[in-house]
Amino acid sequence: MSGWLAIAGLGPGAAELVTPEVTHALAQATDLIGYAPYVARVPERAGLTRHGSDNREELDRAMLALKLAAEDRRVVVVSSGDPGVFAMAAAIFEAVDEGDPSWRNLDIRVLPGISAMFAAAARIGAPLGHDFCAVNLSDNLKPWDLIERRLRLAAQAGFVIALYNPLSKARPWQLGRALALLSEELPETVPVVFADAVSDAKEAIDVTTLRDAVAARADMRTLVLIGSTQTRLIARSSGRPFVYTPRSAGVSS
Ligand code: SAH
């Protein structure tokens, strides 16, 4: 069996944030599979067949990838950021778990990438310097009341919260509701960061507070970071402040 399947993260956007390991796998591949805008980020070359698809077809995409790898093709499935964070790696393993038993013996590797929360955090300082969590605000695959419960508990527990998929045309109200309930749990001065298209030409980053955060500021390419009560700003005479969360909490010195 010479086929393999690599589930690769392309990072947040910039070419220099793609790892050499991912670049190497792409150079060896016969087939490239993914959501069409991510497939478009990989340069065309002879010998590489491209299978771009719609955003919602994750399980079909996973099954196609496994089928091709079983036919001895060298397949790369691409996600943005890290493939294990709200992306294709889990979809592939769901398909392996439920699909053709022979798929379990395929050569399947997950190649990590820089997730949006790490790229966004690095741009502004160190907001994830203490405990944090990531919440996918999409209620396509889980009920909204579960998301609300997790957000409340995360805020109460003092986590900095990275919100993925904050808003889309099909999900216009979720971020507003999330900000409203977080305002019930946290002081209004808590820092909030809107980070759009980090590392792309359209990058835009705003640092605000929970009181002034406006949901409509976000779109599909925004990562929203909600600080904890420990998260601090360091003002600078020009430009954005640094945002960081100190490493310690609750220890007496
Ligand atoms: N696997 C990806 C996340 C996919 S979910 C990762 O690890 O980053 C898609 C969401 O990721 C978007 O709605 C947005 O919240 C976030 N995102 C992806 N790329 C981004 C970027 N360059 N800048 C800001 N947020 C981004």
XYZ file of C-alpha atoms in Angstrom, residues 30-228:
199
model
C -1.447 13.581 -6.091
C -4.779 14.910 -4.772
C -5.714 18.044 -2.873
C -9.059 18.192 -1.077
C -10.740 20.940 0.933
C -13.107 23.852 1.141
C -12.543 25.715 -2.155
C -10.966 28.926 -0.693
C -8.368 26.835 1.175
C -7.605 24.698 -1.887
C -7.087 27.985 -3.767
C -4.284 28.906 -1.343
C -2.150 26.029 -2.673
C -0.317 26.830 -5.949
C -1.345 24.734 -8.942
C 1.159 22.268 -10.340
C 1.187 19.431 -12.871
C 0.282 16.091 -11.303
C -1.848 17.588 -8.539
C -5.595 17.052 -8.902
C -7.654 19.605 -7.000
C -11.019 18.765 -5.398
C -12.488 21.995 -4.011
C -15.866 21.744 -2.316
C -18.491 23.696 -0.448
C -18.048 24.482 3.242
C -20.765 22.180 4.519
C -19.652 18.998 2.788
C -17.130 17.919 5.379
C -18.137 14.274 5.692
C -18.351 13.782 1.902
C -14.920 15.367 1.618
C -13.557 13.048 4.317
C -14.944 9.951 2.574
C -13.527 11.021 -0.779
C -10.112 11.509 0.846
C -10.184 8.061 2.468
C -11.382 6.390 -0.730
C -8.576 7.972 -2.769
C -5.924 7.079 -0.173
C -7.224 3.472 -0.257
C -6.689 3.572 -4.047
C -2.994 4.303 -3.444
C -3.252 8.041 -4.071
C -1.257 10.516 -1.981
C -3.921 12.775 -0.581
C -3.679 16.044 1.326
C -6.810 17.432 2.955
C -6.311 21.094 3.826
C -7.873 23.179 6.579
C -7.101 26.731 7.576
C -5.191 27.183 10.813
C -4.740 23.861 12.575
C -6.629 20.899 11.098
C -7.530 19.626 14.571
C -9.258 22.854 15.667
C -12.873 22.975 14.418
C -11.723 21.558 11.100
C -11.199 18.484 8.945
C -9.162 16.161 11.190
C -12.119 15.238 13.405
C -14.349 14.828 10.324
C -11.848 12.344 8.863
C -11.718 10.320 12.076
C -15.527 10.305 12.294
C -15.564 8.837 8.787
C -12.886 6.257 9.718
C -14.804 5.313 12.855
C -18.043 4.692 10.971
C -16.788 3.716 7.522
C -15.071 0.865 5.714
C -13.063 -1.133 8.328
C -10.056 -1.248 5.974
C -9.717 2.547 6.331
C -8.382 2.008 9.873
C -5.152 0.608 8.459
C -4.461 3.504 6.112
C -1.421 5.719 6.611
C -3.189 8.783 8.046
C -1.220 11.681 9.512
C -2.295 15.013 10.964
C 0.105 17.857 10.182
C -0.389 20.751 12.582
C -0.766 24.385 11.621
C -0.923 27.707 13.423
C -4.466 28.147 14.663
C -6.209 31.523 14.399
C -6.164 32.023 18.166
C -2.380 31.707 18.272
C -1.851 33.940 15.261
C -4.209 36.579 16.709
C -2.690 36.367 20.190
C 0.818 36.790 18.795
C -0.185 39.999 17.007
C -1.244 41.784 20.183
C 0.951 40.379 22.935
C 0.212 37.395 25.146
C -3.504 37.255 25.948
C -3.351 33.445 26.238
C -0.535 33.553 28.796
C -2.728 31.990 31.482
C -5.529 29.400 31.240
C -7.815 29.752 28.249
C -10.364 27.871 26.177
C -11.697 27.926 22.621
C -15.395 27.882 21.793
C -16.895 27.449 18.344
C -19.872 29.812 18.235
C -21.513 27.921 15.387
C -24.655 26.112 16.458
C -24.730 23.942 13.342
C -23.444 20.892 15.226
C -24.576 21.620 18.794
C -27.553 23.353 20.418
C -27.282 27.031 21.304
C -28.142 26.452 24.978
C -25.048 24.258 25.338
C -22.910 27.089 23.928
C -24.453 29.532 26.417
C -23.783 27.193 29.307
C -20.153 26.694 28.282
C -19.569 30.430 27.875
C -21.034 31.220 31.287
C -18.998 28.525 33.015
C -15.801 29.491 31.163
C -16.263 33.129 32.199
C -16.992 32.134 35.800
C -13.914 29.896 35.830
C -11.653 32.757 34.750
C -10.656 31.431 31.326
C -9.726 33.764 28.509
C -12.101 32.683 25.727
C -11.246 32.448 22.020
C -14.431 32.536 19.922
C -14.224 30.862 16.515
C -16.924 31.228 13.832
C -18.429 34.223 15.646
C -20.806 35.308 12.892
C -21.946 34.515 9.385
C -24.850 35.426 7.121
C -26.649 32.280 8.245
C -25.853 32.941 11.936
C -26.308 36.686 12.451
C -27.367 36.880 16.128
C -25.124 34.432 17.983
C -22.209 36.747 18.753
C -24.512 39.483 20.089
C -26.156 36.990 22.429
C -22.753 35.674 23.519
C -21.470 39.175 24.324
C -24.660 39.967 26.257
C -24.420 36.897 28.448
C -20.680 37.352 28.992
C -21.482 40.909 30.187
C -23.628 39.345 32.902
C -20.671 37.257 34.107
C -17.690 39.600 33.661
C -16.826 43.244 34.444
C -17.532 45.599 31.543
C -13.869 46.659 31.475
C -12.622 43.219 30.416
C -10.571 43.552 27.191
C -12.087 42.183 23.982
C -10.095 41.761 20.782
C -11.533 41.530 17.268
C -8.882 40.047 14.975
C -9.847 39.818 11.280
C -7.964 37.939 8.589
C -4.810 37.709 10.673
C -1.660 37.572 8.502
C -3.612 38.364 5.305
C -3.622 41.615 3.356
C -7.008 42.392 4.950
C -5.784 41.995 8.510
C -7.518 44.353 10.960
C -7.227 44.155 14.727
C -9.189 46.193 17.276
C -8.816 46.140 21.021
C -11.917 47.219 22.921
C -13.820 46.294 26.098
C -16.843 44.142 26.794
C -18.859 47.327 27.324
C -17.975 48.700 23.881
C -17.797 45.473 21.877
C -20.254 45.512 18.965
C -21.112 42.151 17.435
C -21.531 43.626 13.941
C -17.786 44.392 13.967
C -17.136 40.673 13.318
C -17.518 38.531 10.231
C -16.606 35.022 9.117
C -12.896 35.782 9.197
C -12.817 37.230 12.708
C -11.401 35.603 15.794
C -12.835 37.216 18.932
C -10.851 37.028 22.162
C -12.613 37.717 25.453
C -10.162 38.548 28.216
C -10.456 37.438 31.826
